[in-house]
Amino acid sequence: MTLSAPRRPHRRRPFGVAVLVAAGLTAGALPTLPGPAGASEIPKQAREAASEDLKEVFFVGNNWEGTADVIDSRGDYAKIGRIDMIPDKKERLREIYLNPIKLAFFLGIRFGPGEGHDQYVDDMYTTKDGTSVVASRPSFADVVSVDVGSGKINWRFPVSGFRSDHMAVSPDGTRVAVSSSTSNTVHVLDMATGREAGNFKTGDKPHENVYTDGGKYLWNMSIGEVNTDMDAPWQDFTKGDRRITVADAKTFEVKKIIDMRERLDAFGREDLSDALRPVAFTPDESKMYFQLSFFNGFVEYDVHHDEITRVKTLPKNPDTSDDRTTYVNDSRHHGMSMSPRGDKLCIAGTMDDYVTVVNRETLQEGPLVTASKPYWATVSGDGKHCVVSESGTDQVTAIDFATGKKVTSIPVGDHPQRVRLGHVPTGWTGPTTG
């Protein structure tokens, strides 16, 4: 394997703060979920909302900078505007520095998952009318709604615990689910008002959230403790309770708990971690693909039969260290998306510095496109490209699903992570006031 870009050094991760203990959920005889009926990162109603009054765009969250760049969602991906996602920074920092416990966690985030930086923007979704963007802010342990016209905060929801993380928006665009990392809780909020509709408990360190079955169920994947150097396989027991928690999206009752450890062992892969990172469902939701901590590859899971069917190992970059403590937050590969037809997977090889498009039927990877610490993967508005955030070089890169080759790169802010489709008013170029 040949990768043209020189390998940049990775900093060794210091110990993070301890996880708060939350009540666990015991797995038992839980009902089998009915066959899913199709999921999408962007609700159908939101996709159809594009009209003369709305423009479809990408929001790129610059995590360390606290801004969101807004770029075209297709074509040349030209920059349109930028939003300050932390206009209340002084107020939030004042609260934190006056509270010793909050300050301890704030610094723990900085020197743990933040790699020496504060984490200001993690995940983002726009409202259906395109007037606001809702974002999770890990270092401030909250979710905010920011008016895209004025740049002012509409509402703020402090999560339980001390860090907010990945989110998911309901198919009808009215609710947003957010993981609270240190309280092992998923909060579900009203997108318009920020009021909590409900919540449910998860495994340790809830991470990815996905709505399925037309919004009937909400899946949460917990990754356990990822901010210590206890990364050797024999130390796996220190990582905590990692599981998939499936809840009813209306009642928030937990309907099923999936222990992927049991499924991996049954498939003969006792060597793999059971900490699920990003996931991607097929259009009919019969299959789920997911990445795991420390693994350069992904797993195929049959949802209906509740079993792992295939495991794909992807190439290693020869310059990537085998020292697992050098992997950022335990993630060797972090970021995956699926083409609209469900025939291709796009994989961000984070620590291996490449992106590749994989044929879903054969699991054969395409060209390895050099990328610097790619951290997230999504799909362009027209479905033609996989769009990844290169957090190592502060740019967003488009890869053609058909050829597996790079199309273009667009510079953005400091340490881009999540990239989400959304809408802004037609003609919008940024907030009118600071």
Coordinates of C-alpha atoms in Angstrom, one line a residue:
M1 CA 0.0 0.0 0.0
T2 CA 1.3 3.4 -0.9
L3 CA 0.2 6.6 0.8
S4 CA 1.7 9.7 -0.6
A5 CA 1.4 12.1 2.3
P6 CA 4.0 12.0 5.1
R7 CA 2.9 10.7 8.4
R8 CA 2.4 13.4 11.1
P9 CA 3.2 12.6 14.7
H10 CA 0.4 11.7 17.1
R11 CA 0.4 12.9 20.6
R12 CA 0.1 10.4 23.4
R13 CA -3.2 10.7 25.2
P14 CA -3.1 11.6 28.9
F15 CA -5.5 10.2 31.3
G16 CA -9.0 11.6 31.2
V17 CA -11.4 12.2 34.0
A18 CA -13.3 9.3 35.5
V19 CA -16.7 8.4 34.3
L20 CA -19.6 9.1 36.6
V21 CA -21.4 6.0 37.7
A22 CA -24.9 5.7 36.4
A23 CA -27.6 3.0 36.9
G24 CA -27.1 0.2 34.4
L25 CA -29.7 -1.7 32.5
T26 CA -29.7 -5.5 32.7
A27 CA -30.2 -7.5 29.5
G28 CA -33.0 -10.0 29.7
A29 CA -35.7 -11.5 27.6
L30 CA -36.5 -8.5 25.4
P31 CA -38.8 -8.4 22.5
T32 CA -37.5 -8.8 19.0
L33 CA -37.8 -5.5 17.1
P34 CA -40.0 -5.5 14.0
G35 CA -38.3 -5.1 10.6
P36 CA -37.1 -1.6 10.1
A37 CA -38.6 0.5 7.4
G38 CA -35.8 2.8 6.3
A39 CA -33.6 5.4 8.0
S40 CA -31.9 8.5 6.8
E41 CA -29.5 10.9 8.4
I42 CA -31.7 13.8 7.2
P43 CA -35.5 13.5 7.7
K44 CA -37.5 13.1 4.5
Q45 CA -39.6 16.1 5.4
A46 CA -36.4 18.1 5.9
R47 CA -35.0 16.9 2.5
E48 CA -38.3 17.8 0.8
A49 CA -38.4 21.2 2.5
A50 CA -35.9 22.6 0.0
S51 CA -37.7 25.2 -2.1
E52 CA -37.4 28.7 -3.4
D53 CA -37.1 29.8 0.2
L54 CA -34.6 27.3 1.5
K55 CA -31.1 26.2 0.3
E56 CA -29.7 22.8 1.1
V57 CA -26.2 23.1 2.6
F58 CA -23.6 21.3 4.7
F59 CA -22.8 22.4 8.3
V60 CA -19.2 21.6 9.2
G61 CA -18.6 21.7 13.0
N62 CA -15.1 23.1 13.8
N63 CA -14.8 21.5 17.1
W64 CA -11.8 23.3 18.6
E65 CA -12.7 26.7 17.1
G66 CA -16.3 26.8 18.1
T67 CA -17.6 27.7 14.7
A68 CA -19.7 26.0 12.0
D69 CA -18.8 26.6 8.4
V70 CA -21.7 26.4 5.9
I71 CA -20.8 25.2 2.5
D72 CA -22.7 24.0 -0.6
S73 CA -23.9 20.4 -0.3
R74 CA -23.0 19.4 -3.8
G75 CA -21.1 20.7 -6.9
D76 CA -18.0 22.7 -5.9
Y77 CA -18.9 22.7 -2.1
A78 CA -18.2 26.5 -2.1
K79 CA -18.2 28.3 1.2
I80 CA -21.4 30.3 2.0
G81 CA -21.0 31.6 5.5
R82 CA -19.9 30.9 9.1
I83 CA -21.7 30.9 12.4
D84 CA -20.2 31.4 15.8
M85 CA -21.6 28.6 17.9
I86 CA -20.2 29.9 21.2
P87 CA -21.5 33.5 21.4
D88 CA -22.0 33.0 25.1
K89 CA -18.4 31.7 25.7
K90 CA -17.6 34.3 28.4
E91 CA -20.7 33.5 30.4
R92 CA -20.1 29.8 30.2
L93 CA -16.5 30.0 31.2
R94 CA -17.4 32.2 34.1
E95 CA -19.8 29.5 35.4
I96 CA -17.2 26.8 34.9
Y97 CA -14.3 28.6 36.6
L98 CA -16.5 29.4 39.6
N99 CA -17.4 25.7 40.1
P100 CA -14.5 23.4 41.1
I101 CA -16.3 20.2 39.9
K102 CA -17.3 21.7 36.5
L103 CA -13.8 23.0 36.1
A104 CA -12.3 19.6 36.8
F105 CA -14.4 18.0 34.1
F106 CA -13.8 20.9 31.7
L107 CA -10.1 20.5 32.0
G108 CA -10.5 16.7 31.8
I109 CA -12.2 17.1 28.4
R110 CA -9.5 19.5 27.3
F111 CA -6.6 17.1 28.1
G112 CA -8.5 13.9 27.4
P113 CA -10.8 13.7 24.3
G114 CA -9.9 17.3 23.3
E115 CA -6.2 16.4 22.8
G116 CA -5.2 19.7 24.6
H117 CA -8.1 21.7 23.2
D118 CA -11.6 22.7 24.3
Q119 CA -14.4 20.9 22.4
Y120 CA -16.9 23.6 21.4
V121 CA -18.9 22.0 18.6
D122 CA -19.6 18.3 18.2
D123 CA -22.9 17.6 16.3
M124 CA -25.4 19.9 14.5
Y125 CA -28.8 19.8 12.8
T126 CA -31.0 22.5 11.4
T127 CA -34.6 23.0 12.1
K128 CA -37.0 22.2 9.3
D129 CA -37.6 25.8 8.4
G130 CA -33.8 26.5 8.2
T131 CA -33.9 29.4 10.7
S132 CA -31.9 27.7 13.4
V133 CA -29.0 25.2 13.9
V134 CA -29.0 23.0 17.0
A135 CA -25.6 21.9 18.2
S136 CA -24.0 19.9 21.1
R137 CA -21.1 21.6 22.8
P138 CA -19.0 19.0 24.8
S139 CA -16.9 21.3 26.9
F140 CA -20.0 23.3 27.9
A141 CA -22.0 20.2 28.6
D142 CA -25.0 21.5 26.7
V143 CA -27.1 21.7 23.6
V144 CA -28.0 25.1 22.0
S145 CA -30.1 26.4 19.3
V146 CA -28.5 29.3 17.4
D147 CA -30.5 31.6 15.1
V148 CA -28.8 31.5 11.7
G149 CA -30.0 35.1 10.9
S150 CA -28.9 36.9 14.1
G151 CA -26.3 34.5 15.5
K152 CA -28.0 34.7 18.8
I153 CA -28.9 31.7 21.1
N154 CA -32.6 30.8 21.0
W155 CA -32.4 28.3 23.8
R156 CA -29.9 26.3 25.8
F157 CA -30.3 22.8 27.4
P158 CA -27.6 21.7 30.0
V159 CA -27.3 18.0 29.8
S160 CA -27.1 15.8 32.9
G161 CA -23.4 15.2 33.7
F162 CA -20.5 17.1 32.3
R163 CA -20.2 16.4 28.6
S164 CA -22.6 16.4 25.6
D165 CA -21.7 14.3 22.5
H166 CA -23.3 12.8 19.3
M167 CA -26.9 13.6 18.3
A168 CA -29.6 12.4 16.0
V169 CA -32.7 14.1 14.6
S170 CA -36.0 12.4 14.4
P171 CA -37.4 11.6 10.9
D172 CA -40.1 14.3 11.2
G173 CA -37.4 16.9 12.2
T174 CA -39.1 17.8 15.5
R175 CA -36.9 16.2 18.1
V176 CA -33.1 15.8 18.6
A177 CA -31.5 13.1 20.7
V178 CA -28.2 13.9 22.4
S179 CA -25.8 11.6 24.4
S180 CA -24.6 12.8 27.8
S181 CA -21.2 11.1 28.1
T182 CA -20.7 11.2 31.8
S183 CA -24.2 10.5 33.1
N184 CA -24.9 7.5 30.7
T185 CA -28.1 9.2 29.5
V186 CA -29.7 10.1 26.2
H187 CA -31.8 13.2 26.3
V188 CA -34.5 13.8 23.7
L189 CA -35.3 17.5 23.1
D190 CA -37.9 19.5 21.2
M191 CA -36.0 21.2 18.4
A192 CA -38.1 24.3 18.5
T193 CA -38.1 25.0 22.3
G194 CA -35.3 22.9 23.8
R195 CA -37.6 21.3 26.3
E196 CA -36.9 17.7 27.2
A197 CA -39.4 15.3 25.9
G198 CA -37.8 12.4 27.7
N199 CA -34.7 10.4 28.3
F200 CA -33.3 6.9 28.9
K201 CA -30.3 5.3 30.4
T202 CA -27.5 3.6 28.4
G203 CA -24.3 1.8 28.8
D204 CA -21.1 3.6 29.7
K205 CA -20.2 6.7 27.6
P206 CA -23.2 6.9 25.2
H207 CA -21.9 7.9 21.7
E208 CA -23.7 7.4 18.4
N209 CA -27.5 7.8 18.1
V210 CA -29.7 6.6 15.2
Y211 CA -33.4 6.7 14.6
T212 CA -34.8 3.6 12.9
D213 CA -38.2 2.2 11.7
G214 CA -39.4 5.5 10.5
G215 CA -38.6 7.1 13.9
K216 CA -40.2 4.4 16.1
Y217 CA -37.0 3.4 17.7
L218 CA -33.9 5.2 18.8
W219 CA -30.6 3.2 19.0
N220 CA -27.7 4.3 21.2
M221 CA -24.2 2.8 21.0
S222 CA -22.1 3.2 24.2
I223 CA -18.3 3.1 23.8
G224 CA -17.1 2.8 27.3
E225 CA -14.0 4.6 28.7
V226 CA -11.8 5.8 25.9
N227 CA -9.6 8.4 27.7
T228 CA -7.1 6.2 29.5
D229 CA -4.0 4.4 28.4
M230 CA -5.3 1.1 29.6
D231 CA -5.7 -0.1 26.0
A232 CA -4.0 -3.5 26.0
P233 CA -6.5 -6.3 25.2
W234 CA -6.0 -7.8 28.6
Q235 CA -7.1 -4.5 30.1
D236 CA -10.4 -4.5 28.2
F237 CA -12.4 -5.1 31.4
T238 CA -11.5 -1.5 32.5
K239 CA -13.4 0.0 29.6
G240 CA -16.9 -0.4 31.2
D241 CA -20.3 -1.5 30.1
R242 CA -20.5 -1.2 26.3
R243 CA -23.8 -2.1 24.6
I244 CA -26.5 -1.0 22.1
T245 CA -29.6 0.3 23.9
V246 CA -32.7 0.4 21.7
A247 CA -35.5 2.6 23.1
D248 CA -39.0 3.4 22.1
A249 CA -38.7 6.9 20.6
K250 CA -42.1 8.0 22.1
T251 CA -42.2 6.4 25.5
F252 CA -38.4 6.2 26.0
E253 CA -38.9 2.7 27.3
V254 CA -35.9 0.5 26.7
K255 CA -37.0 -2.3 24.3
K256 CA -33.8 -4.2 23.7
I257 CA -30.2 -4.3 24.8
I258 CA -27.7 -5.8 22.4
D259 CA -24.4 -7.0 23.8
M260 CA -22.1 -7.1 20.8
R261 CA -19.5 -8.9 22.8
E262 CA -21.6 -12.1 22.7
R263 CA -22.1 -11.7 18.9
L264 CA -18.4 -11.1 18.2
D265 CA -17.4 -14.1 20.3
A266 CA -19.9 -16.3 18.5
F267 CA -18.4 -15.2 15.2
G268 CA -14.9 -16.1 16.4
R269 CA -13.6 -12.6 16.9
E270 CA -12.8 -12.5 20.6
D271 CA -9.9 -10.3 19.7
L272 CA -12.0 -7.4 18.7
S273 CA -13.3 -4.7 21.0
D274 CA -17.0 -4.4 21.4
A275 CA -17.0 -0.6 21.6
L276 CA -19.1 0.5 18.6
R277 CA -18.1 3.7 16.9
P278 CA -20.0 5.2 13.8
V279 CA -22.6 3.0 12.2
A280 CA -24.4 2.9 8.9
F281 CA -27.7 1.1 8.1
T282 CA -28.7 -0.2 4.7
P283 CA -31.7 1.6 3.1
D284 CA -34.1 -1.2 4.3
E285 CA -32.3 -1.4 7.7
S286 CA -31.8 -5.1 7.4
K287 CA -28.1 -4.7 7.9
M288 CA -26.0 -2.5 10.1
Y289 CA -22.3 -1.8 9.5
F290 CA -20.2 -0.5 12.4
Q291 CA -16.6 0.4 13.3
L292 CA -15.0 -0.7 16.6
S293 CA -12.3 0.8 18.9
F294 CA -8.8 -0.1 17.8
F295 CA -9.9 -1.9 14.6
N296 CA -8.9 -1.0 11.1
G297 CA -12.0 -2.3 9.5
F298 CA -15.7 -2.8 10.1
V299 CA -18.4 -5.4 10.9
E300 CA -21.6 -6.4 9.2
Y301 CA -24.5 -7.2 11.5
D302 CA -27.8 -8.8 10.4
V303 CA -30.5 -6.9 12.3
H304 CA -33.3 -9.4 11.7
H305 CA -31.3 -12.5 12.7
D306 CA -29.4 -10.7 15.4
E307 CA -26.0 -12.0 14.3
I308 CA -22.7 -10.9 12.8
T309 CA -22.3 -12.1 9.3
R310 CA -19.0 -10.6 8.0
V311 CA -15.9 -8.8 9.3
K312 CA -13.8 -6.7 7.0
T313 CA -10.2 -5.8 7.8
L314 CA -8.9 -2.8 5.8
P315 CA -5.3 -2.1 5.0
K316 CA -2.9 -0.7 7.5
N317 CA -0.8 2.4 6.9
P318 CA 2.7 1.1 7.5
D319 CA 3.5 4.4 9.3
T320 CA 0.7 3.9 11.8
S321 CA 2.0 2.7 15.1
D322 CA 0.8 -0.5 16.7
D323 CA 0.8 1.2 20.0
R324 CA -2.9 1.5 20.8
T325 CA -2.4 4.3 23.3
T326 CA -1.5 6.6 20.3
Y327 CA -5.0 6.2 18.8
V328 CA -7.2 9.2 19.4
N329 CA -9.9 8.3 21.9
D330 CA -9.3 4.6 21.0
S331 CA -10.6 5.1 17.5
R332 CA -8.4 3.5 14.8
H333 CA -11.1 4.2 12.1
H334 CA -13.9 6.6 12.9
G335 CA -16.4 7.7 10.2
M336 CA -18.5 5.8 7.7
S337 CA -21.4 6.4 5.4
M338 CA -23.4 4.5 2.8
S339 CA -24.4 5.5 -0.7
P340 CA -28.1 6.2 -1.3
R341 CA -28.5 2.9 -3.2
G342 CA -26.8 1.0 -0.4
D343 CA -24.2 -0.5 -2.7
K344 CA -21.1 1.3 -1.4
L345 CA -19.6 2.1 2.0
C346 CA -17.3 5.0 2.6
I347 CA -14.8 4.5 5.3
A348 CA -12.7 7.1 7.1
G349 CA -9.4 5.4 8.2
T350 CA -8.7 8.0 10.9
M351 CA -5.3 6.8 12.3
D352 CA -4.3 5.3 8.9
D353 CA -4.7 8.6 7.1
Y354 CA -6.9 7.5 4.2
V355 CA -10.5 7.3 3.0
T356 CA -11.7 4.4 0.9
V357 CA -15.0 3.4 -0.8
V358 CA -15.9 -0.3 -0.3
N359 CA -18.2 -2.4 -2.5
R360 CA -20.8 -3.6 0.0
E361 CA -21.5 -6.9 -1.9
T362 CA -17.9 -8.1 -2.2
L363 CA -16.4 -5.9 0.6
Q364 CA -13.5 -5.1 -1.7
E365 CA -12.0 -1.7 -1.0
G366 CA -11.2 0.8 -3.7
P367 CA -8.3 3.2 -4.0
L368 CA -6.9 4.5 -0.7
V369 CA -7.3 8.2 -0.9
T370 CA -4.8 10.0 1.3
A371 CA -6.5 12.1 4.0
S372 CA -5.2 13.6 7.3
K373 CA -6.9 12.2 10.3
P374 CA -10.4 11.9 8.6
Y375 CA -12.9 11.9 11.4
W376 CA -16.4 11.7 9.9
A377 CA -18.1 10.6 6.6
T378 CA -21.4 11.6 5.2
V379 CA -23.2 11.8 1.8
S380 CA -23.5 14.8 -0.5
G381 CA -26.9 16.3 -1.2
D382 CA -27.0 14.7 -4.7
G383 CA -25.8 11.3 -3.3
K384 CA -22.8 11.2 -5.7
H385 CA -20.0 11.8 -3.2
C386 CA -18.8 10.7 0.2
V387 CA -17.9 13.8 2.1
V388 CA -15.3 13.5 4.9
S389 CA -13.8 15.9 7.5
E390 CA -10.0 16.0 7.6
S391 CA -9.4 17.1 11.1
G392 CA -5.6 16.9 10.6
T393 CA -5.5 19.5 7.8
D394 CA -8.7 21.5 8.5
Q395 CA -10.5 20.7 5.3
V396 CA -13.5 18.8 3.9
T397 CA -12.9 16.4 1.1
A398 CA -15.3 14.8 -1.4
I399 CA -14.8 11.3 -2.7
D400 CA -16.7 10.0 -5.7
F401 CA -18.8 6.9 -4.8
A402 CA -18.5 5.6 -8.4
T403 CA -14.8 5.8 -8.8
G404 CA -13.5 5.9 -5.3
K405 CA -11.3 8.9 -6.3
K406 CA -10.9 12.3 -4.7
V407 CA -13.1 15.1 -6.3
T408 CA -12.1 18.2 -4.3
S409 CA -11.1 19.6 -0.9
I410 CA -12.4 22.8 0.8
P411 CA -10.6 24.5 3.7
V412 CA -12.7 25.0 6.8
G413 CA -12.0 25.9 10.5
D414 CA -9.9 24.4 13.3
H415 CA -10.4 20.6 13.6
P416 CA -13.6 19.8 11.7
Q417 CA -15.5 16.8 12.9
R418 CA -19.2 16.3 12.3
V419 CA -20.6 17.2 8.8
R420 CA -24.4 17.3 8.5
L421 CA -26.8 18.2 5.7
G422 CA -29.2 21.0 6.6
H423 CA -31.0 24.1 5.2
V424 CA -30.6 27.9 5.4
P425 CA -32.8 30.6 3.9
T426 CA -32.0 31.2 0.2
G427 CA -29.5 34.0 -0.2
W428 CA -28.1 33.5 3.3
T429 CA -24.4 34.4 3.7
G430 CA -24.1 34.5 7.5
P431 CA -25.5 36.1 10.6
T432 CA -26.3 39.8 10.3
T433 CA -25.1 40.5 13.8
G434 CA -22.5 39.1 16.1

